Amino acid sequence: MEGSPPQLHVPPPPALPGYAKHLSTVVGGFYALHHFFQLQMVWVVLLSLLCYLVLFLCRHSAHRGVFLSITILIYLLMGEMHMVDTVTWHKMRGAQMIVAMKAVSLGFDLDRGELPAVPSPVEFMGYIYFVGTAIFGPWSRFRSYLQAVESRALSLPWLRKVSRSLLLSIICLLVSTCVAPYLFSYFIPLYGYRQLRKRKRKARWLRAYESAISFHFSSYFVGFLSEATATLAGAGFTEEKDNLKWDLTVSRPLNVELPRSMVEVVTSWNLPMSSWLNSYVFKNSLQLGTFSAVIVTYAASALLHGLSFHLAAVLLSLGFITYVEHVLRKRLSVIFDACLLSKRCPPGCPHRHNTNLWVRLLNLLFGVLAVFHLAYLGSLFDIDADDTVEEQGYSMSYTIYKWSELSWASHWVTFGCWVFYRLIG
Amino acid sequence: MRPVALIVGFKTLWVLAFSSLSNTLAVNNSGRWWGIINVASSTNLLTDSKNVQLVLDPSLQLLSRRQRKLIRQNPGVLHSVSSGLQSAIQECKWQFRNRRWNCPTTQGPHIFGKIVNRGEAAGGSRRGQGSERGRPAVIVAKRRGKLSANRAGPVLQTVFSEMRQECKCHGMSGSCTVKTCWMRLPTFRTVGDFLKDRFDGASRVIYGNKGSNRASRVEGPHLEPENPAHKPPSLHDLVYFEKSPNFCTYSGKTGMAGTAGRFCNSSSPALDGCELLCCGRGYRTRTQRVTERCNCTFHWCCHVSCLNCTNTQVLHECL
């Protein structure tokens, strides 16, 4: 620039060719993966190569989604069967889950004709290793990846969104590590720290709640962090006409901590994940019947999370709990003609009773029941558990021990609700 | 255990900070500063944040000027120091519960009695606790020359070497993509056990006259085991110069109450056995009927009913 006359108009730099952009996201993703997993990242790379191979081989088939799902299923099962050592596998689980979700969604989107053609290898790898979502997620569609690569101008709302997410993630990390484990001994001093660890019944429930809160906030931390990384990388916006909104939301902590229903909890836990499960598993398996579809969905989720016994137990229990809650509340809302459904009623809802005190009280009761279920389920993720246990996943005996300590209360309550539902039906 | 350990650990550190100060600055009244435990626990002068009163309080004259300055700068510290001291005394009583010297404490500024201030001429007792074995003194604390990193001696070393790393996993649904880790301090009991272990292995030393004058001026006096067959003490060992009194009978000079009236274990051949604890004076045996509540059951709601159980206890008491 030196010596040249001052220019009033700087021409825009020539646009990068598409493949260069995809390649750069691959490089960024590889760097991030290597930073977090070092050489263990080969397992993720292997999975992605396998996926593209299958996609390429079945490029003329109409069931690419199914083939990809089966490939991933076999790969994950082999990994779970101790093909890889447990600690490594457990560490890679999150990244693998993202790859699996992206590949399966791509396959089904192609089958449904939502995407015109099988993406080129560079595009595919760029999508899989997109630097903003490779480590912590969240899952995003291929279409939104393409939009992100097209790139939008960085603006003040973008910066605001990133800093908000980062700040919230740090706060959640702090709560998870430093506040939740001492919630009932220091922050709300109901019991002494040691008393809480004695095996008294009431203390056990308080401990379970502490563990659950700690686990929840750890998950929100990852959620907000993934929001931040994805937004930083230029993804996670919606466009309405000319209005660009950076509104990626991964989890809604308030809906989980102060829930209306368990259904609300499981959707607010990880919104992209639940939308993925909804559109690629639940809708595809609806032909089996609602209950079977619910169970298949939770089974798929358990498989994606790694086939550890405790996660499968939690997710299947969640399946039963949400199903029973859903049908019971539906029946009650019909009987009383009131807004008692698992989901919040829209403003102009057809029920007669909407804002009465007893309706609110009943909803509150279901909310309290949801908190009770959450404490019960969360008790498994004990903060005092051994580090090796946490790194390798919890075993079956541990799950059974923890739940029998709480006398299987949540399962009994769910069973009771189901019996009640059959009685009034 | 975590926060307890942490808090206890902080207390330990405070105690250590103070005791090391007391070693360097107030050698001549080492042990006296323990008396602030009575100050802090008997009055509520600390609850108001006005530290003027603190400074004027005559009981705080037990502290050196630098310690008082520390307290003036951090008004809450005295609370922590006081509760740290209480834990330390509890631990001392627990560790020494079976010995003739069972860590007796008194009200007033000399909390361990006169025994602590004896033998100051030999260099000041680091732990301030005499015993049958002698009063251990930390060798490093004696070296008046170079007292750099190891000044705090075995206590801090234990606190740091017994620290354990704890981690928590964060990742999608509990996977271990990232971990947050922190160091957890050992429990007070761990440090107490470690020090008691060192105490049991403490050996008597004498000033050696090996080495040139120049070396001894730089490093301080050279310590040799009294028994030439023993290894020379390392930096981590507890040593003592002076034999302790036997603590058997009342002695006005040391301020010891003696072991008369202590309960002993008739079947034990160790230090808590009647033979050793009563110093051969014999013991009297009496039976005592103790009524306790037992077989308690909880009735919904909210009532607890118990039975009264009467047990006969056999007690041996030193003459």
XYZ file of C-alpha atoms in Angstrom:
744
model
C 0.000 0.000 0.000
C 2.903 2.339 0.666
C 3.364 4.928 -1.963
C 0.099 4.209 -3.755
C -2.475 7.003 -3.847
C -5.220 6.836 -1.219
C -8.148 4.774 -2.402
C -11.717 5.617 -1.616
C -13.066 2.247 -2.487
C -11.298 -0.957 -1.582
C -12.468 -3.747 -3.844
C -13.559 -6.862 -1.941
C -10.919 -9.574 -1.870
C -11.498 -12.302 -4.423
C -13.728 -15.010 -2.982
C -11.957 -18.179 -1.951
C -12.877 -21.189 -4.022
C -15.320 -23.533 -2.219
C -12.895 -26.406 -1.797
C -10.348 -24.138 -0.098
C -12.917 -23.174 2.528
C -13.867 -26.784 3.155
C -10.224 -27.735 3.357
C -9.534 -24.997 5.873
C -12.367 -26.192 8.127
C -10.952 -29.712 7.876
C -7.529 -28.444 8.882
C -9.007 -26.505 11.780
C -11.042 -29.513 12.872
C -8.003 -31.786 12.696
C -6.010 -29.364 14.762
C -8.759 -29.189 17.398
C -9.125 -32.974 17.476
C -5.409 -33.438 17.786
C -5.281 -30.865 20.528
C -7.885 -32.724 22.567
C -7.198 -36.357 21.732
C -3.688 -36.484 20.253
C -3.235 -39.667 18.257
C -6.399 -41.213 19.611
C -8.214 -39.085 17.073
C -7.596 -41.858 14.538
C -10.769 -43.526 15.811
C -12.804 -40.518 14.785
C -11.016 -40.283 11.444
C -11.582 -43.982 10.845
C -15.289 -43.606 11.501
C -15.591 -40.659 9.140
C -13.693 -42.457 6.348
C -15.901 -45.509 6.808
C -18.996 -43.330 6.589
C -17.882 -41.693 3.379
C -16.950 -45.059 1.907
C -20.442 -46.425 2.613
C -22.049 -43.245 1.325
C -20.037 -43.512 -1.874
C -20.743 -47.218 -2.384
C -24.491 -46.710 -1.854
C -24.679 -43.465 -3.789
C -27.474 -44.775 -6.018
C -29.464 -46.455 -3.291
C -32.563 -44.922 -1.713
C -31.660 -46.176 1.751
C -28.372 -44.422 2.355
C -29.508 -43.313 5.808
C -30.232 -46.875 6.869
C -26.921 -48.189 5.503
C -24.984 -45.452 7.248
C -26.849 -46.133 10.491
C -25.995 -49.821 10.319
C -22.319 -49.082 9.593
C -22.109 -46.727 12.529
C -23.977 -49.190 14.726
C -21.460 -51.946 13.942
C -18.518 -49.611 14.453
C -19.804 -48.366 17.804
C -20.641 -51.885 18.956
C -17.160 -53.092 18.060
C -15.691 -50.182 19.958
C -17.812 -50.974 22.964
C -16.724 -54.613 22.850
C -13.307 -53.473 23.996
C -11.736 -53.225 20.570
C -10.283 -50.005 21.952
C -9.250 -49.552 25.551
C -12.034 -48.227 27.726
C -10.527 -44.947 28.829
C -9.716 -43.913 25.257
C -13.134 -44.937 24.036
C -14.842 -43.067 26.824
C -12.836 -39.981 26.030
C -13.665 -40.139 22.319
C -17.348 -40.790 22.843
C -18.478 -37.184 22.502
C -16.593 -36.543 19.268
C -17.710 -39.853 17.801
C -21.286 -39.097 18.674
C -21.113 -35.877 16.677
C -19.601 -37.640 13.666
C -22.240 -40.367 13.808
C -25.093 -37.896 14.071
C -23.798 -35.798 11.190
C -23.308 -38.806 8.928
C -26.709 -40.323 9.669
C -28.509 -37.025 9.171
C -26.703 -36.514 5.882
C -27.767 -39.968 4.700
C -31.427 -39.453 5.537
C -31.453 -35.921 4.111
C -30.165 -37.356 0.828
C -32.839 -40.070 0.891
C -35.547 -37.495 1.491
C -34.311 -35.407 -1.392
C -33.514 -32.437 0.815
C -30.010 -32.388 -0.608
C -29.485 -32.499 -4.356
C -26.455 -34.770 -4.615
C -23.935 -36.732 -2.630
C -21.395 -34.171 -1.380
C -17.830 -34.338 -2.608
C -15.260 -35.856 -0.227
C -13.952 -32.394 0.648
C -17.421 -31.113 1.448
C -18.217 -34.203 3.457
C -15.018 -34.008 5.506
C -15.471 -30.280 5.942
C -18.909 -30.940 7.396
C -17.721 -33.760 9.671
C -14.676 -31.889 10.952
C -16.193 -28.431 11.031
C -13.979 -26.769 13.575
C -16.794 -25.187 15.537
C -18.618 -28.429 16.187
C -16.032 -31.222 15.993
C -15.249 -31.464 19.705
C -18.232 -30.350 21.744
C -20.912 -30.400 19.082
C -23.665 -29.370 18.667
C -24.966 -31.359 15.763
C -25.960 -29.203 12.813
C -27.436 -29.987 9.439
C -25.349 -30.188 6.301
C -27.325 -27.276 4.927
C -26.462 -25.019 7.830
C -22.824 -26.039 7.463
C -22.904 -24.912 3.848
C -24.478 -21.634 4.944
C -21.802 -21.162 7.580
C -19.056 -21.738 5.041
C -20.582 -19.100 2.794
C -19.871 -16.870 5.774
C -21.678 -13.862 7.129
C -20.279 -10.541 8.249
C -19.099 -10.557 11.828
C -21.186 -8.103 13.763
C -21.796 -6.840 17.243
C -24.671 -9.304 17.903
C -22.268 -12.098 16.927
C -19.732 -10.896 19.453
C -22.434 -10.504 22.079
C -23.678 -14.018 21.499
C -20.173 -15.480 21.763
C -19.304 -13.651 24.954
C -22.657 -14.474 26.535
C -22.218 -18.178 25.786
C -18.638 -18.202 27.032
C -19.572 -16.423 30.240
C -22.485 -18.760 30.876
C -20.315 -21.786 30.200
C -17.739 -20.635 32.740
C -20.462 -20.000 35.305
C -21.907 -23.449 34.710
C -18.472 -25.019 35.079
C -18.053 -23.191 38.355
C -21.437 -24.318 39.620
C -20.789 -27.886 38.548
C -17.397 -28.171 40.227
C -17.468 -25.768 43.123
C -21.069 -25.150 44.115
C -23.169 -28.237 43.464
C -21.080 -30.750 45.454
C -21.390 -28.572 48.555
C -24.917 -27.342 47.974
C -26.502 -28.779 51.078
C -23.474 -28.629 53.325
C -22.185 -25.113 52.711
C -24.471 -23.096 50.496
C -27.736 -24.189 52.083
C -26.364 -25.609 55.303
C -28.909 -28.285 56.102
C -26.368 -30.914 57.038
C -22.706 -31.041 57.772
C -20.531 -32.259 54.934
C -19.744 -35.498 56.736
C -23.278 -36.062 57.903
C -24.421 -35.960 54.309
C -22.100 -38.821 53.477
C -23.530 -41.040 56.164
C -26.116 -43.283 54.721
C -29.219 -41.706 56.184
C -32.289 -41.763 53.980
C -33.002 -38.062 53.767
C -29.337 -37.242 53.346
C -29.160 -39.752 50.501
C -31.767 -37.845 48.556
C -30.007 -34.570 49.167
C -26.773 -36.163 47.965
C -28.564 -37.505 44.921
C -29.832 -34.016 44.166
C -26.317 -32.578 44.567
C -24.900 -35.153 42.165
C -27.687 -34.493 39.701
C -27.130 -30.736 39.790
C -23.407 -31.175 39.352
C -23.986 -33.431 36.345
C -26.571 -31.084 34.835
C -24.305 -28.068 35.065
C -21.403 -29.991 33.621
C -23.630 -30.699 30.660
C -24.743 -27.056 30.391
C -21.094 -26.076 30.461
C -20.431 -28.226 27.428
C -23.632 -26.953 25.841
C -22.762 -23.292 26.221
C -19.174 -23.939 25.229
C -20.372 -25.648 22.059
C -22.651 -22.684 21.380
C -19.663 -20.416 21.723
C -17.338 -22.474 19.523
C -19.953 -22.996 16.828
C -20.833 -19.302 16.777
C -17.165 -18.327 16.768
C -16.667 -20.550 13.753
C -19.478 -18.706 12.019
C -22.275 -21.233 12.320
C -25.498 -21.097 14.264
C -27.548 -18.300 12.787
C -30.978 -18.062 11.292
C -31.900 -15.764 8.480
C -35.316 -14.266 8.046
C -35.341 -12.132 4.957
C -32.516 -9.708 5.642
C -32.553 -10.214 9.367
C -29.598 -12.267 10.607
C -29.951 -13.735 14.083
C -27.204 -15.457 16.015
C -29.544 -17.607 18.052
C -28.001 -21.031 18.429
C -29.347 -22.577 21.609
C -28.057 -25.911 22.820
C -29.611 -26.294 26.248
C -32.125 -24.429 28.352
C -31.001 -24.859 31.964
C -34.067 -23.179 33.432
C -36.407 -25.646 31.762
C -34.402 -28.498 33.247
C -33.919 -27.170 36.745
C -37.465 -25.859 37.103
C -39.217 -28.274 34.792
C -42.822 -28.463 33.791
C -42.468 -32.093 32.811
C -39.860 -34.718 32.058
C -40.685 -34.369 28.387
C -39.613 -30.742 28.629
C -36.452 -31.830 30.426
C -35.329 -34.264 27.748
C -35.906 -31.791 24.945
C -34.306 -28.841 26.766
C -31.289 -30.950 27.735
C -29.712 -30.707 24.308
C -31.964 -29.137 21.717
C -29.966 -30.059 18.575
C -29.631 -33.620 19.784
C -33.334 -33.945 20.544
C -34.242 -32.455 17.184
C -31.897 -34.962 15.556
C -33.463 -37.841 17.470
C -36.895 -36.549 16.619
C -36.382 -36.144 12.883
C -34.101 -39.102 12.142
C -35.058 -41.762 14.672
C -38.489 -41.074 16.110
C -40.149 -40.117 12.822
C -38.523 -43.026 10.996
C -39.701 -45.509 13.598
C -43.198 -44.115 14.155
C -44.614 -46.870 11.967
C -43.848 -49.286 14.838
C -46.307 -47.511 17.128
C -45.767 -44.596 19.498
C -44.489 -46.542 22.478
C -42.058 -48.601 20.396
C -40.905 -45.452 18.630
C -40.194 -43.810 21.989
C -38.229 -46.817 23.166
C -36.312 -47.077 19.857
C -35.455 -43.389 20.123
C -34.086 -43.740 23.627
C -32.215 -46.908 22.628
C -30.596 -45.038 19.739
C -29.676 -42.261 22.101
C -28.174 -44.776 24.544
C -26.164 -46.343 21.739
C -24.842 -42.990 20.615
C -23.856 -42.157 24.149
C -21.808 -45.327 24.310
C -23.309 -48.592 25.367
C -22.475 -48.256 29.029
C -24.948 -49.876 31.341
C -25.644 -46.853 33.464
C -26.359 -44.523 30.562
C -28.565 -47.117 28.927
C -30.374 -47.583 32.243
C -30.840 -43.834 32.651
C -32.030 -43.343 29.097
C -34.412 -46.294 29.094
C -35.816 -45.192 32.446
C -36.242 -41.759 30.921
C -38.110 -43.386 28.057
C -40.581 -45.058 30.398
C -40.927 -42.027 32.629
C -41.610 -39.618 29.774
C -43.991 -42.008 28.057
C -46.057 -42.609 31.205
C -46.007 -38.920 32.047
C -47.088 -38.000 28.547
C -50.066 -40.376 28.375
C -51.169 -39.696 31.944
C -51.145 -35.943 31.492
C -52.899 -36.244 28.164
C -55.656 -38.307 29.770
C -55.943 -35.915 32.722
C -56.127 -32.903 30.424
C -59.021 -34.541 28.555
C -60.851 -35.500 31.760
C -60.524 -32.097 33.411
C -60.509 -30.150 30.156
C -57.493 -28.294 31.434
C -53.978 -27.403 30.338
C -52.188 -30.301 31.990
C -50.222 -31.555 28.983
C -46.509 -32.225 29.161
C -45.875 -29.358 26.816
C -46.902 -25.827 27.630
C -50.204 -24.892 26.055
C -50.000 -22.366 23.216
C -51.710 -19.019 23.933
C -54.988 -19.835 22.257
C -55.414 -23.362 23.542
C -58.768 -25.095 23.344
C -58.950 -26.167 27.016
C -61.530 -24.592 29.297
C -59.327 -24.342 32.383
C -56.093 -22.577 31.813
C -54.995 -20.368 34.610
C -57.049 -21.678 37.531
C -55.235 -22.194 40.760
C -55.773 -25.961 40.818
C -54.427 -26.318 37.285
C -51.298 -24.475 38.314
C -51.001 -26.553 41.453
C -51.318 -29.790 39.498
C -48.695 -28.628 37.012
C -46.457 -27.648 39.892
C -46.948 -31.100 41.367
C -45.844 -32.691 38.099
C -42.881 -30.318 38.083
C -41.873 -31.420 41.568
C -42.256 -35.026 40.450
C -39.887 -34.282 37.549
C -37.302 -32.844 39.960
C -37.634 -35.998 42.024
C -37.028 -38.164 38.942
C -34.055 -36.005 38.003
C -32.467 -36.377 41.423
C -32.988 -40.115 41.252
C -31.499 -40.452 37.778
C -28.703 -38.018 38.517
C -27.642 -39.860 41.650
C -25.741 -42.230 39.373
C -23.297 -39.541 38.363
C -21.881 -39.383 41.825
C -19.379 -36.624 42.455
C -17.457 -38.680 44.970
C -17.030 -41.659 42.685
C -13.541 -42.788 41.878
C -11.792 -41.049 39.030
C -11.177 -44.290 37.183
C -14.875 -45.036 37.436
C -15.668 -41.716 35.907
C -13.132 -42.135 33.116
C -14.288 -45.610 32.169
C -17.984 -45.254 32.765
C -19.920 -46.706 35.626
C -20.510 -50.410 35.908
C -23.746 -52.312 36.256
C -23.294 -53.175 39.912
C -22.647 -49.526 40.684
C -25.891 -48.507 38.993
C -27.864 -51.122 40.872
C -26.194 -50.215 44.164
C -26.935 -46.531 43.734
C -30.554 -47.057 42.818
C -31.298 -49.623 45.462
C -29.859 -47.133 47.947
C -32.761 -44.912 46.924
C -35.037 -47.998 47.010
C -35.886 -47.726 43.273
C -38.299 -44.972 44.230
C -38.554 -43.346 40.817
C -39.312 -46.609 39.056
C -42.011 -47.424 41.589
C -43.552 -43.976 41.203
C -43.555 -44.367 37.416
C -45.183 -47.766 37.765
C -47.760 -46.239 40.126
C -48.496 -43.479 37.611
C -48.960 -46.048 34.881
C -51.391 -48.081 37.033
C -53.266 -44.880 37.823
C -53.398 -44.046 34.120
C -54.869 -47.491 33.331
C -57.382 -47.129 36.155
C -58.767 -43.801 35.003
C -58.628 -44.802 31.336
C -14.248 -35.147 52.710
C -13.107 -32.576 50.193
C -14.032 -29.239 51.735
C -13.335 -30.447 55.195
C -9.913 -31.447 54.117
C -9.468 -28.154 52.402
C -10.526 -26.123 55.369
C -8.600 -28.205 57.807
C -5.701 -27.910 55.450
C -5.938 -24.160 55.415
C -6.033 -24.202 59.159
C -2.980 -26.364 59.188
C -1.273 -23.919 56.944
C -2.189 -21.064 59.194
C -0.970 -22.935 62.178
C 2.171 -23.646 60.282
C 2.583 -20.071 59.222
C 2.211 -18.988 62.793
C 4.368 -21.664 64.244
C 7.140 -20.945 61.816
C 6.841 -17.302 62.704
C 6.959 -18.179 66.323
C 10.087 -20.143 65.655
C 11.920 -17.389 63.995
C 10.655 -14.381 65.853
C 9.544 -15.497 69.240
C 11.909 -18.298 70.016
C 12.036 -17.355 73.617
C 8.373 -17.799 74.233
C 7.633 -20.503 71.692
C 4.461 -22.239 72.680
C 3.068 -19.207 74.398
C 1.250 -18.060 71.325
C -0.891 -21.183 71.557
C -2.586 -19.316 74.366
C -4.508 -17.213 71.891
C -6.807 -20.163 71.530
C -8.299 -19.199 74.869
C -8.546 -15.591 73.852
C -10.320 -16.320 70.653
C -12.699 -18.864 72.068
C -13.564 -17.158 75.347
C -14.495 -13.745 74.038
C -16.451 -12.593 71.077
C -14.236 -9.642 70.422
C -13.567 -10.971 66.958
C -17.122 -10.789 65.825
C -16.932 -7.056 65.382
C -14.659 -6.140 62.585
C -13.123 -3.249 64.508
C -9.646 -4.502 65.034
C -8.657 -1.681 67.337
C -9.960 -3.688 70.217
C -8.014 -6.669 69.021
C -4.770 -4.845 69.130
C -5.428 -3.422 72.526
C -6.425 -6.708 74.051
C -3.673 -7.614 76.509
C -3.985 -11.362 75.845
C -2.733 -10.781 72.351
C 0.555 -9.702 73.778
C 1.289 -13.410 73.486
C 1.916 -12.805 69.850
C 4.958 -11.236 68.347
C 4.690 -7.881 66.681
C 4.713 -9.378 63.215
C 1.944 -11.793 64.109
C -0.149 -8.978 65.530
C 0.415 -7.025 62.356
C -0.774 -10.013 60.324
C -3.926 -10.189 62.408
C -4.513 -6.480 62.122
C -4.296 -6.726 58.358
C -6.588 -9.743 58.123
C -9.137 -9.459 60.908
C -10.786 -12.814 60.175
C -7.554 -14.721 60.523
C -7.658 -15.108 64.277
C -10.851 -17.128 63.988
C -9.232 -19.547 61.578
C -6.072 -19.715 63.640
C -8.095 -20.401 66.744
C -10.168 -23.167 65.200
C -7.008 -24.540 63.592
C -5.407 -24.650 66.997
C -8.431 -26.411 68.387
C -8.216 -29.067 65.683
C -4.500 -29.368 66.329
C -5.035 -29.876 70.050
C -7.792 -32.395 69.406
C -5.508 -34.239 67.054
C -2.684 -34.118 69.591
C -4.956 -35.531 72.287
C -6.087 -38.276 69.950
C -2.592 -39.197 68.802
C -1.238 -39.282 72.339
C -4.320 -40.744 74.035
C -2.523 -43.960 74.951
C 0.678 -42.461 76.247
C 1.655 -41.215 79.655
C 1.850 -37.716 78.289
C -1.575 -37.426 76.739
C -1.393 -33.838 75.606
C -3.012 -32.255 78.633
C -4.058 -28.647 78.203
C -4.794 -25.914 80.672
C -6.610 -22.636 80.602
C -4.440 -19.588 80.529
C -1.597 -18.494 78.330
C 0.562 -21.593 78.769
C -1.797 -24.003 77.195
C 0.482 -27.047 77.391
C 1.843 -26.122 80.778
C 5.466 -25.499 81.600
C 6.726 -28.564 79.794
C 6.818 -26.717 76.520
C 9.197 -24.014 77.627
C 11.715 -26.342 79.144
C 14.875 -26.925 77.237
C 14.675 -23.700 75.363
C 18.369 -23.277 75.870
C 18.882 -26.197 73.576
C 17.217 -24.355 70.791
C 13.475 -24.284 71.320
C 11.109 -27.130 70.823
C 9.532 -27.115 67.429
C 6.438 -29.057 68.257
C 6.249 -27.982 71.809
C 5.211 -31.389 72.994
C 7.323 -33.259 75.431
C 6.950 -36.949 76.007
C 8.574 -40.015 77.367
C 10.804 -40.090 74.348
C 11.937 -36.554 74.642
C 10.874 -33.420 72.967
C 11.392 -33.672 69.283
C 12.791 -30.707 67.572
C 12.970 -30.310 63.907
C 16.473 -30.269 62.776
C 15.840 -27.748 60.063
C 14.323 -25.326 62.491
C 17.529 -25.393 64.445
C 19.702 -24.324 61.633
C 19.739 -20.693 62.327
C 21.721 -20.027 59.217
C 20.063 -21.271 56.105
C 16.371 -21.762 56.683
C 15.130 -21.293 53.178
C 12.725 -23.778 51.652
C 12.618 -26.342 54.362
C 11.814 -24.092 57.244
C 8.416 -25.596 57.858
C 9.871 -29.065 57.997
C 7.914 -32.270 57.985
C 4.468 -30.744 58.493
C 4.303 -28.765 55.294
C 6.122 -31.504 53.447
C 3.443 -33.932 54.524
C 0.685 -31.545 53.622
C 2.113 -31.146 50.133
C 3.231 -34.699 49.516
C -0.095 -36.123 50.641
C -2.039 -33.849 48.314
C -4.065 -35.801 45.818
C -5.351 -34.784 42.456
C -9.065 -35.056 41.912
C -10.778 -34.627 38.600
C -14.191 -34.228 37.151
C -15.124 -35.113 33.604
C -16.993 -32.781 31.294
C -18.172 -33.682 27.841
C -21.242 -34.500 25.859
C -23.441 -36.353 28.349
C -20.725 -37.123 30.821
C -17.988 -38.290 28.474
C -14.485 -37.322 29.417
C -13.524 -34.853 26.702
C -12.269 -32.251 29.137
C -11.429 -32.650 32.776
C -11.192 -30.100 35.518
C -8.713 -31.126 38.156
C -7.766 -29.729 41.506
C -5.445 -30.665 44.333
C -7.038 -31.856 47.520
C -5.221 -31.405 50.786
C -4.794 -34.385 53.093
C -7.013 -34.669 56.112
C -5.797 -33.454 59.450
C -5.672 -37.060 60.609
C -3.337 -38.043 57.764
C -0.899 -35.318 58.709
C -1.319 -36.223 62.384
C -0.628 -39.899 61.718
C 2.408 -39.032 59.672
C 3.853 -36.783 62.350
C 3.108 -39.313 65.079
C 4.942 -41.860 62.998
C 7.918 -39.529 62.812
C 7.576 -38.870 66.513
C 7.725 -42.576 67.304
C 10.868 -42.811 65.232
C 12.497 -39.724 66.754
C 16.052 -40.185 67.949
C 18.198 -38.335 70.417
C 20.972 -36.251 68.995
C 23.973 -34.427 70.331
C 25.937 -31.564 68.877
C 28.763 -33.031 66.910
C 32.142 -31.399 66.573
C 32.868 -32.801 63.171
C 33.646 -30.531 60.286
C 35.518 -27.304 60.091
C 34.488 -24.191 61.942
C 33.652 -22.482 58.745
C 31.201 -25.140 57.663
C 29.460 -25.168 60.982
C 29.107 -21.420 60.953
C 27.360 -21.617 57.619
C 25.198 -24.643 58.233
C 24.613 -24.323 61.909
C 25.588 -26.912 64.479
C 26.148 -30.420 63.218
C 23.813 -32.974 64.785
C 24.849 -36.554 65.381
C 22.810 -39.415 66.755
C 23.588 -40.165 70.352
C 23.886 -43.811 69.468
C 26.665 -44.055 66.854
C 24.984 -47.159 65.380
C 22.025 -45.058 64.257
C 21.833 -43.249 60.970
C 22.399 -39.501 61.111
C 19.036 -37.747 61.091
C 17.796 -36.543 57.741
C 16.021 -33.301 57.063
C 12.681 -35.048 57.446
C 13.296 -36.623 60.847
C 12.296 -35.431 64.245
C 15.106 -35.322 66.769
C 15.494 -34.322 70.403
C 18.317 -33.192 72.650
C 17.021 -33.681 76.096
C 15.392 -36.665 77.715
C 11.910 -36.081 78.981
C 10.745 -36.640 82.494
C 8.858 -39.889 82.814
C 5.513 -38.174 83.443
C 4.615 -40.832 86.023
C 3.981 -38.725 89.072
C 2.907 -35.229 89.841
C 5.679 -32.741 89.357
C 5.376 -29.077 90.072
C 8.540 -28.330 88.151
C 7.221 -29.557 84.833
C 3.604 -28.953 85.711
C 2.684 -32.547 84.975
C -0.252 -34.182 86.725
C 1.123 -37.737 86.556
C -0.765 -40.821 85.485
C -2.678 -41.512 88.698
C -6.352 -41.840 87.901
C -5.828 -42.592 84.216
C -7.737 -45.507 82.755
C -5.588 -48.260 81.354
C -5.990 -51.416 79.320
C -5.217 -54.449 81.468
C -4.636 -56.773 78.516
C -2.302 -54.588 76.492
C 1.472 -54.984 76.693
C 1.936 -51.644 74.921
C 2.125 -48.112 76.264
C -1.560 -47.981 77.077
C -1.302 -51.199 79.122
C -1.680 -50.921 82.863
C 1.895 -52.005 83.531
C 3.507 -49.184 81.594
C 0.896 -46.485 81.988
C 0.690 -46.808 85.773
C 4.504 -46.940 86.005
C 4.339 -50.172 87.982
C 2.261 -48.673 90.777
C -0.589 -51.032 90.079
C -4.208 -50.283 89.355
C -7.605 -50.613 90.869
C -10.398 -52.355 89.037
C -13.971 -51.375 89.422
C -17.117 -52.240 87.610
C -19.550 -49.670 86.512
C -23.086 -50.106 85.333
C -23.849 -47.893 82.392
C -27.395 -47.350 81.217
C -27.694 -46.429 77.586
C -30.547 -46.045 75.183
C -30.501 -48.827 72.636
C -32.565 -50.561 69.928
C -34.096 -47.289 68.915
C -36.854 -47.406 66.314
C -38.404 -44.598 64.382
C -42.182 -44.367 64.258
C -43.933 -42.410 61.553
C -44.182 -39.560 62.279
C -42.162 -38.316 64.267
C -41.351 -40.252 67.313
C -38.373 -42.369 68.335
C -38.747 -45.061 70.955
C -35.811 -46.749 72.609
C -35.107 -49.402 75.176
C -32.814 -48.902 78.114
C -29.875 -51.265 78.074
C -27.671 -51.664 81.095
C -24.143 -52.815 80.468
C -21.459 -53.568 82.957
C -18.124 -51.986 82.156
C -14.883 -53.010 83.770
C -12.568 -50.051 84.308
C -8.929 -50.129 85.375
C -7.628 -47.028 86.991
C -4.012 -46.280 87.815
C -3.176 -45.806 91.450
